[in-house]
Short mmCIF file of C-alpha atoms in Angstrom, two decimals:
data_model
loop_
_atom_site.label_atom_id
_atom_site.label_comp_id
_atom_site.label_asym_id
_atom_site.label_seq_id
_atom_site.Cartn_x
_atom_site.Cartn_y
_atom_site.Cartn_z
CA UNK A 243 82.73 72.26 80.46
CA UNK A 244 84.97 68.52 80.59
CA UNK A 245 82.98 66.57 82.98
CA UNK A 246 84.15 63.02 83.78
CA UNK A 247 84.32 60.07 81.42
CA UNK A 248 82.87 56.73 82.31
CA UNK A 249 86.23 54.80 83.53
CA UNK A 250 86.60 58.11 85.14
CA UNK A 251 83.69 57.51 86.94
CA UNK A 252 84.36 54.24 87.45
CA UNK A 253 87.60 54.86 89.19
CA UNK A 254 86.98 57.73 91.35
CA UNK A 255 84.13 55.84 93.02
CA UNK A 256 86.90 52.66 93.95
CA UNK A 257 89.35 55.17 94.68
CA UNK A 258 86.65 56.95 97.23
CA UNK A 259 85.67 53.13 98.23
CA UNK A 260 89.63 52.78 99.38
CA UNK A 261 90.20 55.54 101.30
CA UNK A 262 87.12 55.23 103.46
CA UNK A 263 88.15 51.80 104.36
CA UNK A 264 91.46 53.00 105.03
CA UNK A 265 89.88 55.95 107.45
CA UNK A 266 87.99 53.63 108.90
CA UNK A 267 91.19 51.77 110.38
CA UNK A 268 92.99 54.25 111.03
CA UNK A 269 90.12 56.07 113.05
CA UNK A 270 89.87 52.75 115.09
CA UNK A 271 93.67 52.30 115.74
CA UNK A 272 94.90 55.77 116.98
CA UNK A 273 92.47 55.43 120.17
CA UNK A 274 92.84 51.72 119.81
CA UNK A 275 96.39 51.41 120.68
CA UNK A 276 95.89 54.24 122.52
CA UNK A 277 93.04 52.61 125.17
CA UNK A 278 95.18 49.52 125.76
CA UNK A 279 98.30 50.79 126.59
CA UNK A 280 96.39 53.34 129.39
CA UNK A 281 94.96 50.26 130.61
CA UNK A 282 97.81 48.60 130.72
CA UNK A 283 99.88 51.38 132.81
CA UNK A 284 101.87 52.76 129.96
CA UNK A 285 103.00 56.32 130.83
CA UNK A 286 101.16 59.19 128.34
CA UNK A 287 104.79 60.47 127.24
CA UNK A 288 105.57 56.55 125.79
CA UNK A 289 101.88 56.16 124.11
CA UNK A 290 102.30 59.74 122.46
CA UNK A 291 105.55 58.29 121.39
CA UNK A 292 104.16 54.79 120.08
CA UNK A 293 101.48 56.51 117.92
CA UNK A 294 104.26 58.49 116.22
CA UNK A 295 105.31 55.44 114.79
CA UNK A 296 102.59 55.56 111.97
CA UNK A 297 103.81 59.26 111.32
CA UNK A 298 107.89 58.46 110.84
CA UNK A 299 106.78 55.76 108.56
CA UNK A 300 105.28 58.66 106.44
CA UNK A 301 108.33 61.07 106.56
CA UNK A 302 110.62 58.08 106.17
CA UNK A 303 109.28 57.25 102.62
CA UNK A 304 108.20 60.11 101.26
CA UNK A 305 111.16 61.31 99.33
CA UNK A 306 111.32 57.97 98.54
CA UNK A 307 107.39 57.89 96.85
CA UNK A 308 107.80 60.51 93.61
CA UNK A 309 110.31 58.66 91.34
CA UNK A 310 108.39 55.37 91.63
CA UNK A 311 104.87 56.85 91.21
CA UNK A 312 106.13 58.63 87.87
CA UNK A 313 107.93 54.84 86.66
CA UNK A 314 104.81 52.72 87.33
CA UNK A 315 101.74 54.45 87.38
CA UNK A 316 99.34 55.22 90.68
CA UNK A 317 97.77 51.41 90.18
CA UNK A 318 101.08 49.44 91.24
CA UNK A 319 101.74 52.01 94.04
CA UNK A 320 98.17 51.45 95.81
CA UNK A 321 98.62 48.06 95.40
CA UNK A 322 101.69 47.67 97.13
CA UNK A 323 100.64 49.91 99.63
CA UNK A 324 97.14 48.22 100.99
CA UNK A 325 99.09 44.95 100.87
CA UNK A 326 101.56 46.18 103.36
CA UNK A 327 98.41 47.88 105.62
CA UNK A 328 96.92 44.90 105.56
CA UNK A 329 99.63 42.57 106.33
CA UNK A 330 100.56 44.51 109.52
CA UNK A 331 96.68 45.28 110.75
CA UNK A 332 96.76 40.96 110.99
CA UNK A 333 99.70 40.95 112.94
CA UNK A 334 99.28 42.67 115.86
CA UNK A 335 96.72 40.40 118.02
CA UNK A 336 100.01 37.96 117.62
CA UNK A 337 102.45 39.63 120.54
CA UNK A 338 101.19 42.39 122.46
CA UNK A 339 104.33 44.72 122.69
CA UNK A 340 105.21 48.36 122.55
CA UNK A 341 108.19 48.28 120.37
CA UNK A 342 106.48 45.58 118.36
CA UNK A 343 103.67 47.48 118.08
CA UNK A 344 105.90 50.53 117.47
CA UNK A 345 106.77 48.60 114.27
CA UNK A 346 103.93 47.43 112.92
CA UNK A 347 102.20 51.33 113.39
CA UNK A 348 105.72 52.36 110.85
CA UNK A 349 104.94 49.40 107.82
CA UNK A 350 101.31 51.05 108.06
CA UNK A 351 102.41 54.33 107.85
CA UNK A 352 104.76 53.53 104.88
CA UNK A 353 101.68 51.46 103.06
CA UNK A 354 98.60 54.19 104.28
CA UNK A 355 100.97 57.18 102.81
CA UNK A 356 101.60 55.07 99.41
CA UNK A 357 97.91 54.30 99.05
CA UNK A 358 96.75 58.45 100.12
CA UNK A 359 99.82 59.43 97.80
CA UNK A 360 98.59 57.97 94.58
CA UNK A 361 94.84 58.39 95.36
CA UNK A 362 95.11 61.99 96.30
CA UNK A 363 97.35 62.79 93.17
CA UNK A 364 95.32 60.81 90.49
CA UNK A 365 92.14 62.15 91.38
CA UNK A 366 93.59 66.07 91.05
CA UNK A 367 95.20 65.58 88.26
CA UNK A 368 91.96 64.28 86.37
CA UNK A 369 89.31 66.60 87.82
CA UNK A 370 88.36 69.38 86.16
CA UNK A 371 89.17 72.81 87.76
CA UNK A 372 85.63 73.94 88.57
CA UNK A 373 84.69 70.46 90.00
CA UNK A 374 87.74 70.38 92.23
CA UNK A 375 86.71 71.13 95.36
CA UNK A 376 83.97 69.30 95.31
CA UNK A 377 85.70 65.85 94.27
CA UNK A 378 88.41 66.28 96.85
CA UNK A 379 85.68 67.36 99.01
CA UNK A 380 84.10 63.39 98.45
CA UNK A 381 87.63 62.23 98.86
CA UNK A 382 87.92 63.48 101.86
CA UNK A 383 84.25 62.52 102.90
CA UNK A 384 85.39 59.17 102.44
CA UNK A 385 87.98 59.47 104.55
CA UNK A 386 86.07 61.02 107.00
CA UNK A 387 83.56 58.16 107.56
CA UNK A 388 85.54 55.68 107.94
CA UNK A 389 87.77 57.65 110.62
CA UNK A 390 84.34 58.57 112.32
CA UNK A 391 83.01 54.68 112.49
CA UNK A 392 86.60 53.58 113.40
CA UNK A 393 86.21 54.97 116.99
CA UNK A 394 83.49 52.55 117.71
CA UNK A 395 84.57 49.47 117.06
CA UNK A 396 87.05 50.39 119.84
CA UNK A 397 84.33 49.01 122.25
CA UNK A 398 84.92 45.46 120.78
CA UNK A 399 88.51 45.83 122.68
CA UNK A 400 86.21 44.02 125.57
CA UNK A 401 85.09 41.06 123.69
CA UNK A 402 88.68 39.90 122.32
CA UNK A 403 91.88 42.77 122.44
CA UNK A 404 92.47 40.80 118.32
CA UNK A 405 88.65 41.53 117.40
CA UNK A 406 89.26 44.94 116.10
CA UNK A 407 92.36 44.42 114.33
CA UNK A 408 90.82 41.32 112.48
CA UNK A 409 87.90 43.12 111.33
CA UNK A 410 89.62 45.89 110.26
CA UNK A 411 92.30 43.74 108.28
CA UNK A 412 89.67 41.98 106.49
CA UNK A 413 87.83 45.59 105.40
CA UNK A 414 90.78 46.45 104.28
CA UNK A 415 91.19 43.38 102.44
CA UNK A 416 88.45 43.43 100.41
CA UNK A 417 89.00 47.14 99.78
CA UNK A 418 92.45 46.42 98.31
CA UNK A 419 90.77 43.97 95.67
CA UNK A 420 88.86 46.84 93.64
CA UNK A 421 92.16 48.27 92.60
CA UNK A 422 92.15 45.57 90.18
CA UNK A 423 89.42 46.67 88.54
CA UNK A 424 91.07 50.00 87.59
CA UNK A 425 93.63 50.68 84.31
CA UNK A 426 96.84 51.98 85.73
CA UNK A 427 97.68 55.50 84.94
CA UNK A 428 101.06 57.81 85.06
CA UNK A 429 101.35 61.18 85.68
CA UNK A 430 102.52 64.20 83.55
CA UNK A 431 105.44 63.75 82.14
CA UNK A 432 108.22 66.44 83.59
CA UNK A 433 111.17 68.30 82.02
CA UNK A 434 113.75 67.33 85.18
CA UNK A 435 114.87 63.88 85.98
CA UNK A 436 112.47 61.31 88.08
CA UNK A 437 115.25 60.41 90.48
CA UNK A 438 115.83 61.69 93.96
CA UNK A 439 118.09 64.63 93.30
CA UNK A 440 114.95 65.87 91.27
CA UNK A 441 112.56 65.00 93.98
CA UNK A 442 114.62 67.70 95.89
CA UNK A 443 114.68 70.33 93.27
CA UNK A 444 110.55 69.74 92.93
CA UNK A 445 110.14 70.00 96.59
CA UNK A 446 112.02 73.72 96.65
CA UNK A 447 109.47 74.37 93.25
CA UNK A 448 106.83 73.56 94.96
CA UNK A 449 107.56 74.46 98.11
CA UNK A 450 107.69 78.78 97.24
CA UNK A 451 104.49 78.33 95.32
CA UNK A 452 102.76 76.50 97.96
CA UNK A 453 103.69 76.83 100.49
CA UNK A 454 100.82 78.45 102.42
CA UNK A 455 98.56 75.09 101.26
CA UNK A 456 100.51 73.22 103.36
CA UNK A 457 99.32 74.56 106.73
CA UNK A 458 95.76 73.17 106.65
CA UNK A 459 97.32 69.84 106.19
CA UNK A 460 99.57 70.66 109.27
CA UNK A 461 96.84 71.29 111.28
CA UNK A 462 94.62 68.42 110.40
CA UNK A 463 97.33 65.84 110.97
CA UNK A 464 97.89 67.30 114.46
CA UNK A 465 94.71 67.08 115.54
CA UNK A 466 93.86 64.10 114.14
CA UNK A 467 96.59 62.26 115.45
CA UNK A 468 96.39 64.24 119.17
CA UNK A 469 92.82 64.05 120.11
CA UNK A 470 92.66 60.26 118.53
CA UNK A 471 96.21 58.86 120.47
CA UNK A 472 96.36 61.71 123.30
CA UNK A 473 93.12 62.93 124.03
CA UNK A 474 91.90 59.55 125.13
CA UNK A 475 94.59 59.63 127.76
CA UNK A 476 93.52 62.73 129.08
CA UNK A 477 89.49 62.16 128.79
CA UNK A 478 90.41 59.10 130.94
CA UNK A 479 92.01 60.64 133.77
CA UNK A 480 89.08 63.24 133.87
CA UNK A 481 86.02 60.51 134.56
CA UNK A 482 85.47 59.83 131.14
CA UNK A 483 84.72 55.62 130.47
CA UNK A 484 85.58 54.38 127.08
CA UNK A 485 82.21 54.16 126.03
CA UNK A 486 81.85 58.26 126.09
CA UNK A 487 85.12 58.29 124.49
CA UNK A 488 84.40 56.10 121.16
CA UNK A 489 81.00 58.11 120.83
CA UNK A 490 83.17 61.86 121.48
CA UNK A 491 85.84 61.17 119.00
CA UNK A 492 83.45 59.63 116.40
CA UNK A 493 81.66 63.09 117.05
CA UNK A 494 84.23 65.58 115.87
CA UNK A 495 84.60 63.06 112.80
CA UNK A 496 80.87 62.72 111.56
CA UNK A 497 81.12 66.67 112.32
CA UNK A 498 83.51 66.75 109.49
CA UNK A 499 81.60 64.55 106.88
CA UNK A 500 78.09 66.53 107.76
CA UNK A 501 80.61 69.59 106.31
CA UNK A 502 83.01 67.93 103.97
CA UNK A 503 80.83 68.76 100.55
CA UNK A 504 79.71 72.38 101.55
CA UNK A 505 82.35 73.86 102.60
CA UNK A 506 84.33 72.50 99.46
CA UNK A 507 81.60 73.53 97.38
CA UNK A 508 81.62 76.91 98.96
CA UNK A 509 85.68 77.04 98.48
CA UNK A 510 85.17 76.09 94.58
CA UNK A 511 82.65 79.79 94.58
CA UNK A 512 84.73 81.90 97.14
CA UNK A 513 88.21 80.59 97.41
CA UNK A 514 90.03 78.75 99.46
CA UNK A 515 91.75 81.24 101.55
CA UNK A 516 88.59 82.72 103.31
CA UNK A 517 86.72 79.29 104.12
CA UNK A 518 90.19 78.07 105.38
CA UNK A 519 90.96 81.16 107.79
CA UNK A 520 87.35 81.06 108.68
CA UNK A 521 87.14 77.05 109.85
CA UNK A 522 90.27 77.25 112.02
CA UNK A 523 89.23 80.65 113.94
CA UNK A 524 86.16 78.91 114.56
CA UNK A 525 87.59 75.96 115.38
CA UNK A 526 89.95 77.29 117.49
CA UNK A 527 86.94 79.34 119.56
CA UNK A 528 84.93 75.73 119.66
CA UNK A 529 87.84 74.05 121.53
CA UNK A 530 88.41 77.25 123.64
CA UNK A 531 84.76 76.78 124.74
CA UNK A 532 84.74 72.74 125.15
CA UNK A 533 87.89 73.25 127.50
CA UNK A 534 85.37 75.19 130.21
CA UNK A 535 82.58 71.76 129.83
CA UNK A 536 85.33 68.54 129.69
CA UNK A 537 83.74 66.37 132.46
CA UNK A 538 80.14 66.46 130.43
CA UNK A 539 80.26 63.41 127.47
CA UNK A 540 77.33 65.30 125.93
CA UNK A 541 78.42 68.54 126.23
CA UNK A 542 82.14 67.82 124.55
CA UNK A 543 80.85 65.57 122.36
CA UNK A 544 78.57 68.45 120.69
CA UNK A 545 81.59 70.54 120.89
CA UNK A 546 83.49 68.34 118.74
CA UNK A 547 80.81 67.81 116.50
CA UNK A 548 80.68 71.88 116.08
CA UNK A 549 84.59 71.66 116.05
CA UNK A 550 84.46 68.45 113.44
CA UNK A 551 82.15 71.17 111.03
CA UNK A 552 84.53 74.07 110.87
CA UNK A 553 88.34 71.65 110.74
CA UNK A 554 87.46 68.52 109.56
CA UNK A 555 87.74 69.19 105.82
CA UNK A 556 91.02 71.26 107.04
CA UNK A 557 93.03 68.71 104.64
CA UNK A 558 91.01 68.37 101.57
CA UNK A 559 90.27 72.11 101.60
CA UNK A 560 94.65 72.11 102.01
CA UNK A 561 95.01 69.60 99.04
CA UNK A 562 92.58 71.78 96.73
CA UNK A 563 94.18 74.79 97.61
CA UNK A 564 97.62 73.29 96.84
CA UNK A 565 96.44 72.63 93.21
CA UNK A 566 94.77 75.89 92.75
CA UNK A 567 98.55 77.34 93.33
CA UNK A 568 101.18 74.42 92.21
CA UNK A 569 101.27 73.68 87.50
CA UNK A 570 100.40 70.75 86.84
CA UNK A 571 103.49 68.55 86.42
CA UNK A 572 104.20 69.22 89.52
CA UNK A 573 101.09 68.23 91.18
CA UNK A 574 102.70 64.62 92.99
CA UNK A 575 104.93 66.89 94.15
CA UNK A 576 102.30 68.87 96.09
CA UNK A 577 100.68 66.37 97.30
CA UNK A 578 103.70 64.90 98.45
CA UNK A 579 104.43 67.42 100.26
CA UNK A 580 100.91 67.56 101.60
CA UNK A 581 100.76 64.88 103.00
CA UNK A 582 104.59 65.14 104.90
CA UNK A 583 103.11 68.55 106.29
CA UNK A 584 100.29 66.24 107.65
CA UNK A 585 102.92 63.74 109.34
CA UNK A 586 105.19 66.85 110.39
CA UNK A 587 101.59 68.01 112.79
CA UNK A 588 100.63 63.96 113.15
CA UNK A 589 104.20 63.48 114.72
CA UNK A 590 104.29 66.79 116.71
CA UNK A 591 100.53 65.95 117.84
CA UNK A 592 101.28 63.04 119.68
CA UNK A 593 104.53 64.03 121.68
CA UNK A 594 103.45 67.86 122.27
CA UNK A 595 100.03 66.89 123.36
CA UNK A 596 101.27 63.47 126.05
CA UNK A 597 104.22 66.17 127.34
CA UNK A 598 101.64 68.78 127.42
CA UNK A 599 99.13 66.95 130.22
CA UNK A 600 102.23 65.71 132.11
CA UNK A 601 103.98 69.25 132.23
CA UNK A 602 100.14 71.37 132.35
CA UNK A 603 98.16 68.96 134.97
CA UNK A 604 96.01 71.40 135.58
CA UNK A 605 95.25 73.29 132.29
CA UNK A 606 93.41 71.38 129.97
CA UNK A 607 94.08 69.92 126.89
CA UNK A 608 92.10 71.07 124.98
CA UNK A 609 93.73 74.60 125.36
CA UNK A 610 96.53 73.19 123.37
CA UNK A 611 94.54 72.99 120.43
CA UNK A 612 92.53 76.07 120.55
CA UNK A 613 95.89 78.00 120.58
CA UNK A 614 96.80 75.87 117.64
CA UNK A 615 94.33 76.35 115.55
CA UNK A 616 94.30 80.39 116.61
CA UNK A 617 98.02 80.87 115.46
CA UNK A 618 97.68 79.33 112.38
CA UNK A 619 94.64 80.87 111.45
CA UNK A 620 96.12 84.47 111.73
CA UNK A 621 99.30 82.93 109.53
CA UNK A 622 97.74 82.19 106.28
CA UNK A 623 95.51 85.60 107.40
CA UNK A 624 98.56 87.45 107.12
CA UNK A 625 99.83 86.06 103.86
CA UNK A 626 99.19 86.65 100.40
CA UNK A 627 100.37 83.30 98.07
CA UNK A 628 98.66 84.86 94.86
CA UNK A 629 101.28 87.47 94.38
CA UNK A 630 104.06 85.06 95.75
CA UNK A 631 102.61 82.03 92.77
CA UNK A 632 102.48 84.65 89.78
CA UNK A 633 105.91 85.74 90.80
CA UNK A 634 107.56 82.43 90.82
CA UNK A 635 105.94 81.38 87.36
CA UNK A 636 107.39 83.67 85.74
#
């Protein structure tokens, strides 16, 4: 069986470090800005709309990502994306404005998407099939560890409002420097044009083959954005304080970290589809139970941890599932679509979440999460992508 070379091992370690720091900055940024805006009296709907800037940036740049990746390779895209994130984080403390911070979040969305698209495509391209689930799980684990630590730094806002932004930008800079120590590579050559028109054609081909694999990234995007951008608003209005909130959000991410590798290895053995159905269904049940105990920080924190163990791996499992269904020359396109669907979920999360808590004040916000996860589990259960995949590839 094919294993990693020494160069691939070093590259994998560096890519994992980069993604973990990116996860930290995202995990901190969403609840941090939500808390700051809530304390300043910004409405829940406007707060949620502001959070969508990160994901609007991702969607805006997505159609234009594949041609430069194929032309210049993975490394230059990571360098440009990382630099954009670092500079944007440094600018946050300069001027507090909903509009200005929206633009900065949009730029971070563009940079983060460039970084994640390049790193995850690179990892899926050189990972042997029998270790794909494990390697993508480690990738997701590294992001999850960073994302779990991020909310804990929200408390620093009470020391100095700009301090969390400064710490995050310094950590991103340290990780970004490591990119210069790996050799550049390019994706596999394709027969069609590497132009924007060619990209749209490959979008259609990849979607036809692997559409079902884009549901998990969508669900994780919705979860990540709504729990970190809107749940803080809901929780603060239900008598939880900022410190409790930080630990509750961290508990969800830690749950995802704890289960990333076991679920990734399990998916290598019994199949991604079975694991995804199981994870989404149990996540739905756990959030449903959580809606009954949301005034207790200890109980809700414990349930968030349990829910995280089920659904915290859905993004990495979705990438692995997409790689199973997609021809290798379409992997960049498939990874791009994973990012697009993640962004669509992330965009809808804050908007629908903010709207939900304004329109249904007497109903638990966690009911919305539970219904979404349950519905997506049913969609995957009734689908049969294997037959369609064989049909398309004939």
